[in-house]
Short mmCIF file of N, CA and C and ligand atoms in Angstrom, two decimals:
data_model
loop_
_atom_site.label_atom_id
_atom_site.label_comp_id
_atom_site.label_asym_id
_atom_site.label_seq_id
_atom_site.Cartn_x
_atom_site.Cartn_y
_atom_site.Cartn_z
N MET O 1 38.96 1.39 10.83
CA MET O 1 37.20 2.59 10.40
C MET O 1 35.97 1.67 10.49
N HIS O 2 35.18 1.59 11.26
CA HIS O 2 33.78 1.10 10.77
C HIS O 2 32.99 1.60 10.60
N GLU O 3 32.59 1.13 9.23
CA GLU O 3 30.77 2.08 8.46
C GLU O 3 29.81 1.76 9.21
N GLU O 4 29.03 3.04 9.30
CA GLU O 4 27.72 2.66 9.99
C GLU O 4 27.35 1.97 8.49
N VAL O 5 26.04 1.01 8.53
CA VAL O 5 25.06 0.99 7.65
C VAL O 5 24.08 2.01 8.22
N GLU O 6 23.21 3.29 7.41
CA GLU O 6 22.41 3.23 7.82
C GLU O 6 21.14 2.78 7.87
N LEU O 7 20.23 2.31 8.99
CA LEU O 7 18.72 1.89 8.93
C LEU O 7 17.82 2.49 8.04
N THR O 8 17.33 1.96 6.96
CA THR O 8 15.69 2.52 7.11
C THR O 8 14.72 2.27 7.70
N LYS O 9 14.48 4.08 8.16
CA LYS O 9 13.11 3.77 8.50
C LYS O 9 12.03 3.24 8.02
N THR O 10 11.42 2.53 8.98
CA THR O 10 9.61 1.88 7.92
C THR O 10 9.23 2.12 8.54
N LEU O 11 7.82 3.20 8.51
CA LEU O 11 6.48 3.39 8.80
C LEU O 11 5.81 2.20 8.52
N VAL O 12 5.01 1.39 9.82
CA VAL O 12 3.63 0.73 8.89
C VAL O 12 2.36 1.20 9.82
N VAL O 13 1.42 1.80 8.14
CA VAL O 13 0.38 1.94 8.53
C VAL O 13 -0.88 0.83 8.77
N VAL O 14 -1.21 0.40 9.77
CA VAL O 14 -2.30 -0.77 9.90
C VAL O 14 -3.18 -0.34 9.92
N ALA O 15 -4.71 -0.77 8.95
CA ALA O 15 -5.60 -0.09 9.27
C ALA O 15 -7.28 -0.99 8.92
N HIS O 16 -6.99 -1.66 10.41
CA HIS O 16 -7.81 -2.60 10.25
C HIS O 16 -8.85 -2.33 10.69
N PRO O 17 -10.03 -2.27 10.91
CA PRO O 17 -11.12 -1.75 11.57
C PRO O 17 -11.43 -2.59 12.63
N GLY O 18 -11.15 -3.60 12.88
CA GLY O 18 -10.77 -4.50 14.19
C GLY O 18 -10.00 -5.76 14.39
N LEU O 19 -9.39 -5.01 14.49
CA LEU O 19 -8.22 -5.71 14.80
C LEU O 19 -8.19 -6.70 15.90
N SER O 20 -8.52 -6.61 16.68
CA SER O 20 -8.97 -7.81 17.79
C SER O 20 -9.49 -8.78 17.50
N ASN O 21 -10.27 -8.85 16.04
CA ASN O 21 -10.69 -9.85 15.59
C ASN O 21 -10.51 -10.44 14.42
N SER O 22 -9.23 -9.63 14.30
CA SER O 22 -8.07 -10.12 12.71
C SER O 22 -7.56 -11.02 13.26
N ARG O 23 -7.54 -12.24 11.98
CA ARG O 23 -6.26 -13.65 12.08
C ARG O 23 -5.05 -12.89 11.49
N VAL O 24 -5.70 -12.53 9.58
CA VAL O 24 -4.04 -12.40 9.45
C VAL O 24 -3.62 -10.76 9.74
N ASN O 25 -3.83 -10.17 10.10
CA ASN O 25 -3.35 -8.62 10.06
C ASN O 25 -3.20 -8.26 11.41
N ALA O 26 -3.82 -9.24 12.52
CA ALA O 26 -3.22 -9.08 14.06
C ALA O 26 -2.23 -10.13 13.95
N THR O 27 -2.06 -11.68 12.84
CA THR O 27 -0.86 -11.59 13.32
C THR O 27 0.61 -11.84 12.22
N TRP O 28 0.20 -10.79 11.47
CA TRP O 28 1.38 -9.78 10.71
C TRP O 28 1.63 -8.41 11.37
N PHE O 29 0.83 -7.81 12.30
CA PHE O 29 1.38 -7.02 13.38
C PHE O 29 2.04 -7.45 13.85
N LYS O 30 1.57 -8.66 14.87
CA LYS O 30 2.75 -8.98 16.05
C LYS O 30 4.10 -9.39 15.51
N ALA O 31 4.28 -9.88 14.18
CA ALA O 31 4.91 -10.25 13.52
C ALA O 31 6.11 -8.75 13.14
N ILE O 32 5.62 -7.46 13.17
CA ILE O 32 7.29 -6.98 12.92
C ILE O 32 7.56 -5.82 13.71
N THR O 33 6.51 -6.23 15.37
CA THR O 33 6.80 -5.27 16.62
C THR O 33 7.91 -5.98 17.44
N GLY O 34 8.39 -4.30 17.08
CA GLY O 34 9.49 -4.37 17.96
C GLY O 34 11.11 -3.96 16.47
N LEU O 35 10.53 -4.70 15.05
CA LEU O 35 11.76 -5.03 14.52
C LEU O 35 13.03 -3.58 14.53
N PRO O 36 13.38 -3.14 14.22
CA PRO O 36 14.40 -2.50 14.53
C PRO O 36 14.99 -1.71 13.28
N GLY O 37 14.21 -0.19 13.71
CA GLY O 37 14.05 0.59 12.54
C GLY O 37 12.71 0.92 12.52
N VAL O 38 11.94 -0.11 12.82
CA VAL O 38 10.37 -0.34 12.31
C VAL O 38 9.12 0.62 13.35
N THR O 39 8.75 1.37 12.92
CA THR O 39 7.32 2.07 13.83
C THR O 39 6.14 1.25 13.24
N VAL O 40 5.08 1.06 13.88
CA VAL O 40 3.59 0.26 13.55
C VAL O 40 2.91 0.62 14.03
N ILE O 41 2.02 1.82 13.54
CA ILE O 41 0.71 2.33 14.21
C ILE O 41 -0.48 1.82 13.53
N ASP O 42 -1.53 1.55 14.49
CA ASP O 42 -2.85 0.80 14.54
C ASP O 42 -4.06 1.58 14.21
N LEU O 43 -4.30 2.33 12.66
CA LEU O 43 -5.09 3.67 12.61
C LEU O 43 -6.02 3.40 13.33
N TYR O 44 -7.31 1.98 13.53
CA TYR O 44 -8.58 2.57 13.88
C TYR O 44 -8.20 3.11 15.02
N SER O 45 -7.09 2.13 16.75
CA SER O 45 -7.56 2.64 17.63
C SER O 45 -7.02 4.03 17.79
N ARG O 46 -5.75 4.29 16.87
CA ARG O 46 -5.33 5.92 17.22
C ARG O 46 -6.31 6.99 17.22
N TYR O 47 -7.25 6.75 16.30
CA TYR O 47 -8.47 7.40 15.51
C TYR O 47 -9.66 7.30 15.41
N PRO O 48 -10.06 6.13 16.68
CA PRO O 48 -11.15 5.79 16.90
C PRO O 48 -12.17 6.47 16.74
N ASP O 49 -12.53 7.77 16.38
CA ASP O 49 -13.75 8.57 15.78
C ASP O 49 -13.20 9.07 14.76
N GLY O 50 -12.19 8.85 14.55
CA GLY O 50 -12.32 9.11 13.10
C GLY O 50 -11.29 10.96 12.41
N LYS O 51 -11.25 11.14 13.36
CA LYS O 51 -10.82 12.83 13.22
C LYS O 51 -8.91 12.21 13.63
N ILE O 52 -8.54 12.29 12.14
CA ILE O 52 -6.82 12.14 12.23
C ILE O 52 -6.18 13.59 12.46
N ASP O 53 -5.22 13.71 13.36
CA ASP O 53 -4.06 14.78 13.40
C ASP O 53 -2.98 14.96 12.57
N ILE O 54 -3.44 15.56 11.13
CA ILE O 54 -2.65 16.11 9.97
C ILE O 54 -1.30 16.00 10.21
N ALA O 55 -1.27 17.53 11.03
CA ALA O 55 0.22 17.52 11.69
C ALA O 55 1.06 16.14 11.68
N GLU O 56 0.40 15.99 13.25
CA GLU O 56 1.37 14.64 13.55
C GLU O 56 1.37 13.65 12.93
N GLU O 57 1.00 12.98 11.48
CA GLU O 57 1.22 11.72 10.61
C GLU O 57 2.12 12.05 10.15
N GLN O 58 2.06 13.99 9.40
CA GLN O 58 2.73 14.00 8.68
C GLN O 58 4.15 14.18 9.08
N ARG O 59 4.76 14.50 10.57
CA ARG O 59 5.70 14.27 11.45
C ARG O 59 6.09 13.32 11.33
N LEU O 60 5.46 12.21 11.72
CA LEU O 60 5.47 10.59 11.46
C LEU O 60 6.02 10.29 10.09
N ILE O 61 5.35 10.96 8.70
CA ILE O 61 6.50 10.59 7.92
C ILE O 61 7.27 10.87 7.82
N GLU O 62 7.44 12.21 7.61
CA GLU O 62 9.10 12.29 7.39
C GLU O 62 10.17 12.40 8.38
N ALA O 63 9.71 11.41 9.71
CA ALA O 63 10.94 10.84 10.19
C ALA O 63 10.64 9.71 9.78
N HIS O 64 10.05 9.17 8.73
CA HIS O 64 10.61 7.57 8.03
C HIS O 64 11.11 7.86 6.66
N ASP O 65 11.78 7.09 6.04
CA ASP O 65 12.08 6.96 4.98
C ASP O 65 11.30 5.92 3.74
N ARG O 66 10.26 4.81 4.36
CA ARG O 66 9.79 4.04 4.23
C ARG O 66 8.10 3.82 4.56
N ILE O 67 7.26 3.56 3.93
CA ILE O 67 5.95 4.10 4.19
C ILE O 67 4.98 2.69 3.50
N VAL O 68 4.34 2.03 4.59
CA VAL O 68 4.31 0.43 4.36
C VAL O 68 2.58 0.67 4.61
N LEU O 69 1.59 0.58 3.85
CA LEU O 69 0.05 0.32 4.58
C LEU O 69 -0.02 -0.56 4.54
N GLN O 70 -0.69 -1.36 5.16
CA GLN O 70 -1.25 -2.57 5.13
C GLN O 70 -2.95 -2.20 6.18
N PHE O 71 -3.76 -3.52 5.15
CA PHE O 71 -5.20 -3.58 5.03
C PHE O 71 -5.62 -4.64 4.46
N PRO O 72 -6.71 -5.11 5.45
CA PRO O 72 -7.31 -5.87 4.59
C PRO O 72 -8.40 -5.51 3.75
N MET O 73 -8.32 -6.30 2.31
CA MET O 73 -9.12 -5.80 1.22
C MET O 73 -10.74 -5.71 1.51
N GLN O 74 -11.56 -4.88 0.94
CA GLN O 74 -12.73 -4.54 1.67
C GLN O 74 -13.06 -4.05 0.34
N TRP O 75 -13.89 -4.93 -0.50
CA TRP O 75 -14.37 -3.94 -1.27
C TRP O 75 -14.01 -3.58 -2.60
N TYR O 76 -12.59 -4.31 -2.73
CA TYR O 76 -11.55 -4.34 -4.14
C TYR O 76 -11.33 -3.21 -3.53
N ASN O 77 -10.84 -2.95 -2.51
CA ASN O 77 -10.46 -1.45 -1.94
C ASN O 77 -9.61 -1.42 -1.16
N CYS O 78 -8.97 0.11 -0.38
CA CYS O 78 -8.62 -0.56 0.91
C CYS O 78 -9.39 0.05 1.83
N THR O 79 -9.43 0.27 3.03
CA THR O 79 -10.45 0.68 4.35
C THR O 79 -10.53 2.24 4.32
N ALA O 80 -11.61 2.59 4.86
CA ALA O 80 -11.92 3.59 4.78
C ALA O 80 -11.56 4.21 5.59
N LEU O 81 -11.07 4.26 6.78
CA LEU O 81 -9.75 5.31 7.60
C LEU O 81 -8.60 5.72 6.55
N LEU O 82 -8.08 4.52 5.96
CA LEU O 82 -6.87 4.48 5.19
C LEU O 82 -7.19 5.21 3.85
N LYS O 83 -8.05 5.42 3.52
CA LYS O 83 -8.00 6.42 2.52
C LYS O 83 -8.64 7.84 2.95
N GLN O 84 -9.51 8.13 4.06
CA GLN O 84 -9.61 9.11 4.95
C GLN O 84 -7.70 10.30 5.04
N TRP O 85 -7.20 9.27 5.82
CA TRP O 85 -5.79 9.52 6.18
C TRP O 85 -5.32 9.76 4.59
N ILE O 86 -4.86 8.60 3.78
CA ILE O 86 -4.35 9.59 2.62
C ILE O 86 -4.90 11.33 2.50
N ASP O 87 -6.22 11.34 2.09
CA ASP O 87 -6.61 12.27 1.40
C ASP O 87 -6.21 13.29 2.28
N ASP O 88 -6.45 12.69 3.81
CA ASP O 88 -6.49 14.29 4.83
C ASP O 88 -4.53 14.92 4.98
N VAL O 89 -3.87 13.60 5.01
CA VAL O 89 -2.57 13.31 5.11
C VAL O 89 -1.30 14.33 4.13
N PHE O 90 -1.73 14.04 2.64
CA PHE O 90 -0.70 13.87 1.51
C PHE O 90 -1.87 14.91 1.05
N ALA O 91 -1.19 16.34 1.43
CA ALA O 91 -2.18 17.28 1.39
C ALA O 91 -1.65 18.43 0.56
N ASP O 92 -2.19 19.20 -0.21
CA ASP O 92 -2.05 20.28 -1.34
C ASP O 92 -0.57 21.45 -0.16
N GLY O 93 0.72 21.65 -0.68
CA GLY O 93 1.23 22.30 0.06
C GLY O 93 2.66 22.10 0.72
N TRP O 94 2.09 20.19 1.02
CA TRP O 94 3.29 19.08 1.68
C TRP O 94 3.55 18.29 1.18
N ALA O 95 2.58 17.38 0.37
CA ALA O 95 2.82 16.39 -0.18
C ALA O 95 3.45 17.01 -2.06
N TYR O 96 1.95 17.76 -2.24
CA TYR O 96 2.53 18.15 -3.47
C TYR O 96 2.42 19.72 -3.98
N GLY O 97 1.99 20.52 -4.83
CA GLY O 97 1.34 21.90 -5.03
C GLY O 97 2.31 22.35 -4.18
N GLY O 98 4.02 22.28 -4.79
CA GLY O 98 4.91 23.16 -4.28
C GLY O 98 5.78 22.62 -3.19
N GLY O 99 4.63 21.52 -2.28
CA GLY O 99 5.22 20.70 -0.69
C GLY O 99 6.16 19.16 -1.66
N ARG O 100 7.18 18.89 -1.04
CA ARG O 100 8.37 17.70 -1.52
C ARG O 100 8.68 17.16 -0.12
N ALA O 101 7.27 17.06 0.83
CA ALA O 101 7.69 15.89 2.06
C ALA O 101 7.73 15.00 1.82
N VAL O 102 7.10 13.87 0.68
CA VAL O 102 7.75 12.74 0.67
C VAL O 102 8.05 12.15 -0.55
N ALA O 103 8.60 13.36 -0.86
CA ALA O 103 9.73 12.81 -2.48
C ALA O 103 10.89 11.94 -2.30
N GLY O 104 11.03 11.11 -3.11
CA GLY O 104 11.94 10.33 -2.37
C GLY O 104 11.86 8.94 -1.87
N LYS O 105 10.72 9.31 -0.72
CA LYS O 105 10.85 8.00 0.31
C LYS O 105 10.08 7.40 -0.62
N THR O 106 9.86 5.88 -0.14
CA THR O 106 9.61 4.48 -0.75
C THR O 106 7.91 4.24 -0.14
N LEU O 107 6.63 4.02 -1.11
CA LEU O 107 5.89 3.55 -0.32
C LEU O 107 4.90 1.95 -0.82
N SER O 108 4.70 1.25 -0.46
CA SER O 108 4.51 -0.16 -0.96
C SER O 108 3.21 -1.00 0.16
N ILE O 109 1.91 -1.43 -0.04
CA ILE O 109 1.20 -2.03 0.22
C ILE O 109 1.60 -3.20 0.95
N ALA O 110 0.75 -3.35 2.06
CA ALA O 110 0.25 -5.02 2.11
C ALA O 110 -0.89 -5.92 2.11
N VAL O 111 -1.50 -6.39 1.85
CA VAL O 111 -3.06 -6.90 1.47
C VAL O 111 -3.36 -8.01 1.98
N SER O 112 -4.15 -8.82 2.35
CA SER O 112 -4.50 -9.43 2.68
C SER O 112 -6.74 -10.00 1.71
N THR O 113 -6.43 -11.16 1.46
CA THR O 113 -7.39 -10.95 0.73
C THR O 113 -8.67 -12.78 0.78
N PHE O 114 -9.26 -12.06 1.29
CA PHE O 114 -10.29 -13.81 1.19
C PHE O 114 -10.06 -14.80 0.14
N SER O 115 -10.54 -14.17 -0.96
CA SER O 115 -10.78 -14.75 -2.01
C SER O 115 -9.43 -15.56 -2.75
N LYS O 116 -9.35 -16.04 -3.57
CA LYS O 116 -8.37 -16.68 -3.77
C LYS O 116 -7.11 -15.96 -4.98
N ALA O 117 -5.79 -16.21 -4.82
CA ALA O 117 -5.43 -15.92 -5.69
C ALA O 117 -5.24 -15.65 -6.54
N SER O 118 -5.90 -16.62 -7.64
CA SER O 118 -6.34 -17.69 -8.93
C SER O 118 -7.37 -16.43 -9.16
N ASP O 119 -8.29 -15.97 -8.25
CA ASP O 119 -9.33 -14.73 -8.73
C ASP O 119 -9.04 -13.54 -9.52
N TYR O 120 -8.16 -13.17 -8.58
CA TYR O 120 -7.00 -12.33 -8.91
C TYR O 120 -6.52 -11.82 -10.28
N GLN O 121 -7.05 -12.89 -11.17
CA GLN O 121 -6.29 -12.58 -12.38
C GLN O 121 -6.96 -12.63 -13.64
N LYS O 122 -6.32 -12.16 -14.40
CA LYS O 122 -7.07 -12.51 -16.00
C LYS O 122 -8.25 -13.89 -16.11
N GLY O 123 -8.97 -13.26 -16.66
CA GLY O 123 -9.93 -14.65 -16.74
C GLY O 123 -9.87 -14.78 -15.54
N GLY O 124 -9.78 -14.55 -14.66
CA GLY O 124 -10.20 -15.46 -13.07
C GLY O 124 -11.68 -15.10 -12.84
N ARG O 125 -12.34 -14.75 -11.85
CA ARG O 125 -13.57 -14.11 -10.45
C ARG O 125 -13.34 -13.32 -11.24
N TYR O 126 -12.45 -12.40 -11.11
CA TYR O 126 -12.98 -10.76 -10.99
C TYR O 126 -12.26 -9.71 -11.76
N GLY O 127 -11.36 -10.85 -12.92
CA GLY O 127 -10.64 -10.33 -13.85
C GLY O 127 -10.07 -9.06 -13.96
N ARG O 128 -9.49 -9.09 -12.81
CA ARG O 128 -8.44 -7.75 -12.60
C ARG O 128 -7.72 -8.53 -11.27
N THR O 129 -6.36 -7.86 -11.38
CA THR O 129 -5.39 -8.40 -11.09
C THR O 129 -4.99 -7.92 -9.78
N LEU O 130 -4.54 -8.01 -8.34
CA LEU O 130 -4.14 -7.14 -7.19
C LEU O 130 -3.55 -5.60 -7.64
N GLU O 131 -2.39 -6.20 -8.55
CA GLU O 131 -1.83 -4.94 -8.72
C GLU O 131 -2.90 -3.65 -9.70
N GLU O 132 -3.49 -3.97 -10.54
CA GLU O 132 -4.64 -3.51 -11.13
C GLU O 132 -5.34 -3.17 -10.31
N LEU O 133 -5.71 -3.37 -8.70
CA LEU O 133 -6.95 -2.77 -8.59
C LEU O 133 -6.77 -2.07 -7.14
N THR O 134 -5.17 -2.41 -7.08
CA THR O 134 -4.61 -1.52 -6.08
C THR O 134 -3.27 -0.23 -6.78
N SER O 135 -3.52 -0.10 -7.82
CA SER O 135 -3.28 1.39 -9.28
C SER O 135 -2.76 2.51 -8.49
N PRO O 136 -4.45 2.19 -7.64
CA PRO O 136 -4.20 4.30 -7.25
C PRO O 136 -3.16 4.69 -6.41
N PHE O 137 -2.93 3.16 -5.68
CA PHE O 137 -1.70 3.88 -4.89
C PHE O 137 -0.25 3.84 -5.81
N GLU O 138 0.13 3.30 -6.63
CA GLU O 138 1.65 3.40 -7.38
C GLU O 138 1.51 4.87 -8.52
N VAL O 139 0.09 5.31 -8.69
CA VAL O 139 -0.21 6.76 -8.99
C VAL O 139 0.19 7.55 -8.11
N LEU O 140 -0.64 7.92 -6.74
CA LEU O 140 -0.29 8.40 -5.91
C LEU O 140 1.40 8.79 -5.77
N ALA O 141 1.64 7.17 -5.19
CA ALA O 141 3.19 7.57 -5.63
C ALA O 141 4.14 8.07 -6.55
N PHE O 142 3.89 7.90 -8.08
CA PHE O 142 4.10 8.40 -8.57
C PHE O 142 3.96 10.17 -8.75
N ARG O 143 3.21 10.53 -8.51
CA ARG O 143 1.89 12.20 -8.43
C ARG O 143 3.05 12.58 -7.29
N VAL O 144 3.78 12.39 -5.93
CA VAL O 144 4.14 12.57 -5.12
C VAL O 144 6.06 12.46 -4.93
N ASP O 145 5.73 12.29 -6.28
CA ASP O 145 7.84 11.54 -6.84
C ASP O 145 7.96 10.40 -5.17
N MET O 146 7.32 9.65 -5.02
CA MET O 146 7.98 8.18 -4.33
C MET O 146 7.95 6.96 -4.69
N ARG O 147 8.87 6.33 -4.32
CA ARG O 147 9.51 5.18 -5.22
C ARG O 147 8.51 3.63 -4.46
N TYR O 148 6.97 3.74 -5.38
CA TYR O 148 6.39 2.60 -5.74
C TYR O 148 7.39 0.85 -5.77
N LEU O 149 7.34 0.01 -4.18
CA LEU O 149 8.08 -1.03 -4.36
C LEU O 149 7.07 -1.86 -4.75
N PRO O 150 7.07 -3.33 -5.05
CA PRO O 150 5.86 -3.89 -4.86
C PRO O 150 5.50 -4.22 -3.17
N GLY O 151 4.21 -4.71 -3.69
CA GLY O 151 3.15 -4.84 -2.67
C GLY O 151 3.42 -6.49 -2.05
N PHE O 152 3.26 -7.23 -0.77
CA PHE O 152 3.27 -7.89 -0.01
C PHE O 152 1.58 -8.77 -0.31
N PHE O 153 0.94 -9.47 -0.67
CA PHE O 153 -0.19 -10.17 -0.60
C PHE O 153 -0.21 -11.49 -0.06
N LEU O 154 -1.31 -11.97 0.42
CA LEU O 154 -2.06 -12.76 1.27
C LEU O 154 -3.11 -12.97 0.72
N SER O 155 -3.86 -13.83 0.03
CA SER O 155 -4.87 -13.99 -0.57
C SER O 155 -5.36 -16.04 -0.06
N GLY O 156 -6.86 -16.19 -0.71
CA GLY O 156 -7.21 -17.04 -0.09
C GLY O 156 -7.54 -17.82 1.72
N LEU O 157 -7.73 -16.87 1.98
CA LEU O 157 -7.85 -17.10 3.75
C LEU O 157 -8.75 -18.53 3.96
N GLU O 158 -9.62 -18.52 3.44
CA GLU O 158 -10.82 -19.98 3.93
C GLU O 158 -9.85 -21.52 3.10
N ARG O 159 -8.58 -20.87 2.91
CA ARG O 159 -7.93 -22.91 3.02
C ARG O 159 -6.38 -22.64 4.11
N LEU O 160 -6.51 -20.50 4.25
CA LEU O 160 -5.08 -20.86 5.04
C LEU O 160 -4.83 -21.78 6.06
N THR O 161 -3.60 -22.24 6.06
CA THR O 161 -3.55 -23.05 7.95
C THR O 161 -3.00 -22.51 9.14
N ASP O 162 -3.22 -22.57 9.97
CA ASP O 162 -2.56 -21.94 11.35
C ASP O 162 -0.61 -22.47 10.25
N VAL O 163 0.17 -23.56 10.49
CA VAL O 163 1.25 -22.98 10.27
C VAL O 163 1.29 -22.09 8.55
N GLN O 164 0.51 -22.11 7.68
CA GLN O 164 1.13 -21.49 5.93
C GLN O 164 1.13 -19.93 7.00
N LEU O 165 0.23 -19.55 8.12
CA LEU O 165 -0.03 -17.79 8.44
C LEU O 165 0.94 -18.02 8.79
N ILE O 166 1.80 -19.33 9.88
CA ILE O 166 3.06 -18.46 10.52
C ILE O 166 3.88 -18.54 9.55
N GLU O 167 4.33 -19.06 8.72
CA GLU O 167 5.04 -19.32 7.81
C GLU O 167 5.14 -17.91 6.99
N ASN O 168 3.88 -17.29 7.05
CA ASN O 168 3.95 -16.22 5.63
C ASN O 168 4.33 -15.09 6.79
N ALA O 169 4.05 -15.25 7.66
CA ALA O 169 4.22 -13.85 8.90
C ALA O 169 5.54 -13.61 9.07
N GLU O 170 6.45 -14.78 9.00
CA GLU O 170 7.91 -14.70 8.57
C GLU O 170 8.64 -14.69 7.25
N ARG O 171 7.50 -14.54 6.23
CA ARG O 171 8.07 -13.65 5.19
C ARG O 171 7.46 -12.35 5.48
N TYR O 172 6.84 -12.11 5.51
CA TYR O 172 6.42 -10.22 6.07
C TYR O 172 7.50 -9.75 7.20
N ARG O 173 7.78 -10.56 7.94
CA ARG O 173 8.73 -9.82 9.13
C ARG O 173 10.20 -9.41 8.06
N GLN O 174 10.49 -10.27 7.06
CA GLN O 174 11.61 -10.35 6.24
C GLN O 174 11.33 -9.15 5.43
N TYR O 175 10.07 -8.85 5.49
CA TYR O 175 9.71 -8.32 3.75
C TYR O 175 9.65 -6.53 4.46
N ILE O 176 9.12 -6.55 5.96
CA ILE O 176 9.20 -4.75 6.59
C ILE O 176 10.31 -4.45 7.09
N GLY O 177 10.93 -5.50 7.97
CA GLY O 177 12.41 -5.72 8.39
C GLY O 177 13.54 -5.46 6.29
N ASN O 178 15.11 -5.24 6.96
CA ASN O 178 15.67 -4.67 6.05
C ASN O 178 15.90 -6.35 5.94
N THR O 179 15.55 -7.00 4.75
CA THR O 179 16.28 -8.21 4.47
C THR O 179 16.25 -8.32 3.41
N PRO O 180 17.87 -8.67 2.95
CA PRO O 180 18.11 -8.90 1.74
C PRO O 180 17.08 -9.97 0.58
N GLY O 181 16.99 -9.81 -0.25
CA GLY O 181 15.58 -10.27 -1.38
C GLY O 181 14.18 -9.50 -1.43
N TYR O 182 14.43 -8.73 -0.62
CA TYR O 182 13.48 -8.24 -0.78
C TYR O 182 13.81 -6.22 -0.77
C1 LIG J 201 -17.23 -5.11 5.09
C2 LIG J 201 -16.06 -6.05 3.86
C3 LIG J 201 -15.36 -6.33 2.69
C4 LIG J 201 -14.45 -7.21 2.09
N1 LIG J 201 -14.25 -7.27 0.87
C5 LIG J 201 -13.62 -8.39 0.23
C6 LIG J 201 -13.28 -7.77 -1.23
O1 LIG J 201 -13.46 -6.91 -1.93
N2 LIG J 201 -12.46 -8.96 -1.64
C7 LIG J 201 -11.72 -9.95 -0.54
O2 LIG J 201 -11.23 -10.87 -1.33
N3 LIG J 201 -11.81 -9.70 0.80
C8 LIG J 201 -13.04 -9.03 0.93
N4 LIG J 201 -13.30 -9.07 2.57
C9 LIG J 201 -12.47 -9.91 3.38
C10 LIG J 201 -11.24 -9.75 3.87
O3 LIG J 201 -9.96 -9.05 3.50
C11 LIG J 201 -10.73 -10.82 4.48
O4 LIG J 201 -12.21 -10.62 5.96
C12 LIG J 201 -9.93 -9.67 5.37
O5 LIG J 201 -8.47 -9.38 4.59
C13 LIG J 201 -8.51 -11.40 6.98
O6 LIG J 201 -8.09 -10.30 7.74
P1 LIG J 201 -7.85 -10.60 8.73
O7 LIG J 201 -7.75 -11.71 9.36
O8 LIG J 201 -6.40 -9.66 9.37
O9 LIG J 201 -9.25 -9.96 9.00
C14 LIG J 201 -14.25 -8.38 3.02
C15 LIG J 201 -14.87 -8.77 4.58
C16 LIG J 201 -15.39 -7.37 4.91
C17 LIG J 201 -15.56 -6.94 6.08
#
């Protein structure tokens, strides 16, 4: 008898305010579109007026095992609509306060930064690592009983060649797909 291995269902929430003018996030988006078990949503085109359909987003999350939040870093933070999405969707009675809708699922982030990797180090230009700057996502996961997995970061876009970007997007495809090693 042959055993079916259950495919992890992954939801990637892409939150870039101008995906049509994007280099990195648009390339990442293309690289992961169509992967088996992977749903990719473009938050800014889904909600151009900023009014999030909370019930719809909660249904989407419930139907997936793993949630990945993809965004360009803006002022050492995520983009505004993603913050609003979290505030609205991870609601009292659903995610916490008696609700356990996301408990046991996994959460991670995928972030592009213009500044180079060495800027995001102790003693570097910003004196903070990307893990430190993005720690609210880790604490969010902890608070709602999700498992937080290491993020996928790409920094130093000024010097990033097209070939390097293509290689990076292939690694991202493996990160999002169920490739062993990630
Ligand atoms: C409003 C704004 C704020 C930004 N803040 C940061 C920042 O804090 N750190 C950083 O490294 N890059 C920052 N950037 C650069 C973006 O992170 C960078 O353009 C983006 O990651 C490139 O991805 P894309 O090619 O998908 O647009 C900022 C860009 C904008 C428009």
